[in-house]
Amino acid sequence: MEIFSFIISILISLLALIVLMIPFVYYALHKKRNDIADVMWGLSFITIAWTNYLVHTPEQTKLALVVNLLVTIWGLRLSYHIFRRFLRSPVEERRYEDMRKTWKGDPEASTFTNVFLLQAFLAILVSLPIILINTYHTTITSPAFIGV
């Protein structure tokens, strides 16, 4: 049953990220600016952390709350910094332009899968410790306290 909770947490994280993506994908397609996905990167971690926290709320620990608050501070700072850089540039970042040139088929589907969905999977991969802390109700220990 333990692994089932973890798999459900990952699927819920993916669903939450898809909901988060909708306005970003729309903007990217409308303005031809896939680099808006970078702004979403920091927000993805916040979304994963709090979605899993809320799903498992009755059993949450102080460690989960502290970790989620720290993830929120870091994610907001990261997204703010990247958003400021995004606003300063009137054109899409070069790496996204280069990526777009290699796509075959529907560019809108490629934007969703090759940029946004890929970022969602990477965010979930990076967030596995956050998902584990929120799913398995870890208590705060000396190593955890030092890590925070």
mmCIF file of C-alpha atoms in Angstrom:
data_model
loop_
_atom_site.group_PDB
_atom_site.id
_atom_site.type_symbol
_atom_site.label_atom_id
_atom_site.label_comp_id
_atom_site.label_asym_id
_atom_site.label_seq_id
_atom_site.Cartn_x
_atom_site.Cartn_y
_atom_site.Cartn_z
ATOM 1 C CA MET A 1 0.000 0.000 0.000
ATOM 2 C CA GLU A 2 2.936 2.349 0.600
ATOM 3 C CA ILE A 3 4.019 2.367 -3.045
ATOM 4 C CA PHE A 4 0.419 2.981 -4.105
ATOM 5 C CA SER A 5 0.356 6.260 -2.114
ATOM 6 C CA PHE A 6 3.599 7.329 -3.745
ATOM 7 C CA ILE A 7 2.339 6.580 -7.277
ATOM 8 C CA ILE A 8 -0.903 8.442 -6.555
ATOM 9 C CA SER A 9 1.150 11.417 -5.296
ATOM 10 C CA ILE A 10 3.169 11.483 -8.524
ATOM 11 C CA LEU A 11 0.023 11.306 -10.666
ATOM 12 C CA ILE A 12 -1.633 14.067 -8.643
ATOM 13 C CA SER A 13 1.521 16.169 -9.071
ATOM 14 C CA LEU A 14 1.405 15.662 -12.831
ATOM 15 C CA LEU A 15 -2.259 16.631 -12.957
ATOM 16 C CA ALA A 16 -1.612 19.765 -10.888
ATOM 17 C CA LEU A 17 1.261 20.735 -13.192
ATOM 18 C CA ILE A 18 -0.903 20.290 -16.276
ATOM 19 C CA VAL A 19 -3.447 22.672 -14.733
ATOM 20 C CA LEU A 20 -0.609 25.119 -13.960
ATOM 21 C CA MET A 21 0.656 24.812 -17.550
ATOM 22 C CA ILE A 22 -2.566 25.818 -19.298
ATOM 23 C CA PRO A 23 -2.117 29.626 -19.185
ATOM 24 C CA PHE A 24 1.625 29.312 -19.866
ATOM 25 C CA VAL A 25 1.098 27.070 -22.902
ATOM 26 C CA TYR A 26 -1.595 29.419 -24.189
ATOM 27 C CA TYR A 27 0.760 32.387 -23.844
ATOM 28 C CA ALA A 28 3.633 30.501 -25.470
ATOM 29 C CA LEU A 29 1.504 29.548 -28.460
ATOM 30 C CA HIS A 30 -0.092 32.974 -28.802
ATOM 31 C CA LYS A 31 3.136 34.996 -28.506
ATOM 32 C CA LYS A 32 5.583 32.404 -29.921
ATOM 33 C CA ARG A 33 7.588 32.655 -26.688
ATOM 34 C CA ASN A 34 8.317 29.173 -25.345
ATOM 35 C CA ASP A 35 10.786 30.711 -22.917
ATOM 36 C CA ILE A 36 7.795 31.537 -20.681
ATOM 37 C CA ALA A 37 8.179 27.907 -19.576
ATOM 38 C CA ASP A 38 11.249 28.970 -17.606
ATOM 39 C CA VAL A 39 9.072 31.249 -15.479
ATOM 40 C CA MET A 40 6.851 28.265 -14.760
ATOM 41 C CA TRP A 41 9.844 26.202 -13.568
ATOM 42 C CA GLY A 42 9.985 27.664 -10.039
ATOM 43 C CA LEU A 43 6.198 27.653 -9.741
ATOM 44 C CA SER A 44 6.195 23.953 -10.615
ATOM 45 C CA PHE A 45 8.024 23.049 -7.420
ATOM 46 C CA ILE A 46 5.640 25.129 -5.334
ATOM 47 C CA THR A 47 2.665 23.468 -7.024
ATOM 48 C CA ILE A 48 4.044 19.978 -6.412
ATOM 49 C CA ALA A 49 4.876 20.704 -2.768
ATOM 50 C CA TRP A 50 1.554 22.238 -1.754
ATOM 51 C CA THR A 51 -0.594 19.882 -3.825
ATOM 52 C CA ASN A 52 0.934 16.907 -2.043
ATOM 53 C CA TYR A 53 0.739 18.669 1.297
ATOM 54 C CA LEU A 54 -2.973 19.362 0.843
ATOM 55 C CA VAL A 55 -3.737 15.862 -0.391
ATOM 56 C CA HIS A 56 -2.134 14.396 2.734
ATOM 57 C CA THR A 57 -3.111 17.188 5.177
ATOM 58 C CA PRO A 58 -4.533 15.203 8.121
ATOM 59 C CA GLU A 59 -1.228 13.441 8.710
ATOM 60 C CA GLN A 60 1.196 16.262 7.902
ATOM 61 C CA THR A 61 4.252 16.910 10.036
ATOM 62 C CA LYS A 62 6.187 20.024 10.946
ATOM 63 C CA LEU A 63 8.969 18.876 8.625
ATOM 64 C CA ALA A 64 6.597 18.849 5.641
ATOM 65 C CA LEU A 65 5.412 22.358 6.505
ATOM 66 C CA VAL A 66 8.954 23.701 6.887
ATOM 67 C CA VAL A 67 10.141 22.063 3.664
ATOM 68 C CA ASN A 68 7.143 23.388 1.737
ATOM 69 C CA LEU A 69 7.672 26.905 3.074
ATOM 70 C CA LEU A 70 11.332 26.780 2.035
ATOM 71 C CA VAL A 71 10.394 25.427 -1.412
ATOM 72 C CA THR A 72 7.864 28.250 -1.752
ATOM 73 C CA ILE A 73 10.414 30.936 -0.904
ATOM 74 C CA TRP A 74 12.964 29.444 -3.304
ATOM 75 C CA GLY A 75 10.432 28.843 -6.101
ATOM 76 C CA LEU A 76 8.990 32.355 -5.912
ATOM 77 C CA ARG A 77 12.455 33.883 -5.906
ATOM 78 C CA LEU A 78 13.494 31.775 -8.908
ATOM 79 C CA SER A 79 10.340 32.542 -10.902
ATOM 80 C CA TYR A 80 10.582 36.258 -10.076
ATOM 81 C CA HIS A 81 14.203 36.427 -11.241
ATOM 82 C CA ILE A 82 13.448 34.547 -14.476
ATOM 83 C CA PHE A 83 10.283 36.605 -15.096
ATOM 84 C CA ARG A 84 12.278 39.851 -14.824
ATOM 85 C CA ARG A 85 14.745 38.491 -17.375
ATOM 86 C CA PHE A 86 11.836 37.393 -19.588
ATOM 87 C CA LEU A 87 10.327 40.897 -19.527
ATOM 88 C CA ARG A 88 13.619 42.523 -20.508
ATOM 89 C CA SER A 89 13.852 40.553 -23.739
ATOM 90 C CA PRO A 90 11.382 41.212 -26.566
ATOM 91 C CA VAL A 91 12.350 37.970 -28.329
ATOM 92 C CA GLU A 92 12.403 34.304 -27.435
ATOM 93 C CA GLU A 93 15.615 32.880 -25.969
ATOM 94 C CA ARG A 94 17.934 31.405 -28.561
ATOM 95 C CA ARG A 95 17.851 27.864 -27.171
ATOM 96 C CA TYR A 96 14.086 27.748 -27.666
ATOM 97 C CA GLU A 97 14.432 29.150 -31.197
ATOM 98 C CA ASP A 98 16.991 26.457 -31.979
ATOM 99 C CA MET A 99 14.790 23.783 -30.438
ATOM 100 C CA ARG A 100 11.794 24.937 -32.501
ATOM 101 C CA LYS A 101 13.824 24.560 -35.728
ATOM 102 C CA THR A 102 14.367 20.846 -35.055
ATOM 103 C CA TRP A 103 10.701 20.014 -34.558
ATOM 104 C CA LYS A 104 8.819 18.028 -37.149
ATOM 105 C CA GLY A 105 5.027 17.963 -37.333
ATOM 106 C CA ASP A 106 2.631 20.152 -35.403
ATOM 107 C CA PRO A 107 4.519 22.991 -33.653
ATOM 108 C CA GLU A 108 1.728 23.465 -31.110
ATOM 109 C CA ALA A 109 1.821 19.830 -30.031
ATOM 110 C CA SER A 110 5.619 20.038 -29.942
ATOM 111 C CA THR A 111 5.440 23.096 -27.702
ATOM 112 C CA PHE A 112 3.268 21.178 -25.265
ATOM 113 C CA THR A 113 5.252 17.924 -25.283
ATOM 114 C CA ASN A 114 8.843 19.043 -25.925
ATOM 115 C CA VAL A 115 8.812 22.074 -23.647
ATOM 116 C CA PHE A 116 6.051 22.035 -21.062
ATOM 117 C CA LEU A 117 5.411 18.340 -20.502
ATOM 118 C CA LEU A 118 9.138 17.638 -20.442
ATOM 119 C CA GLN A 119 9.567 20.347 -17.816
ATOM 120 C CA ALA A 120 6.718 18.868 -15.781
ATOM 121 C CA PHE A 121 8.375 15.434 -15.737
ATOM 122 C CA LEU A 122 11.728 16.948 -14.812
ATOM 123 C CA ALA A 123 10.144 18.999 -12.031
ATOM 124 C CA ILE A 124 8.513 15.858 -10.625
ATOM 125 C CA LEU A 125 11.838 14.018 -10.800
ATOM 126 C CA VAL A 126 13.651 16.815 -8.963
ATOM 127 C CA SER A 127 10.772 17.042 -6.462
ATOM 128 C CA LEU A 128 10.759 13.377 -5.462
ATOM 129 C CA PRO A 129 12.167 14.176 -1.988
ATOM 130 C CA ILE A 130 9.422 16.776 -1.482
ATOM 131 C CA ILE A 131 6.782 14.294 -2.608
ATOM 132 C CA LEU A 132 8.199 11.650 -0.246
ATOM 133 C CA ILE A 133 8.213 14.025 2.725
ATOM 134 C CA ASN A 134 4.602 15.015 2.066
ATOM 135 C CA THR A 135 3.422 11.472 1.372
ATOM 136 C CA TYR A 136 5.100 9.528 4.160
ATOM 137 C CA HIS A 137 4.810 12.031 7.002
ATOM 138 C CA THR A 138 8.436 12.060 8.009
ATOM 139 C CA THR A 139 9.189 13.556 11.392
ATOM 140 C CA ILE A 140 11.943 16.066 11.919
ATOM 141 C CA THR A 141 15.218 14.439 12.952
ATOM 142 C CA SER A 142 18.670 15.861 13.580
ATOM 143 C CA PRO A 143 19.856 15.132 9.985
ATOM 144 C CA ALA A 144 16.620 16.601 8.598
ATOM 145 C CA PHE A 145 17.032 19.706 10.761
ATOM 146 C CA ILE A 146 20.627 20.143 9.610
ATOM 147 C CA GLY A 147 19.511 19.691 5.992
ATOM 148 C CA VAL A 148 16.898 22.419 6.335
#
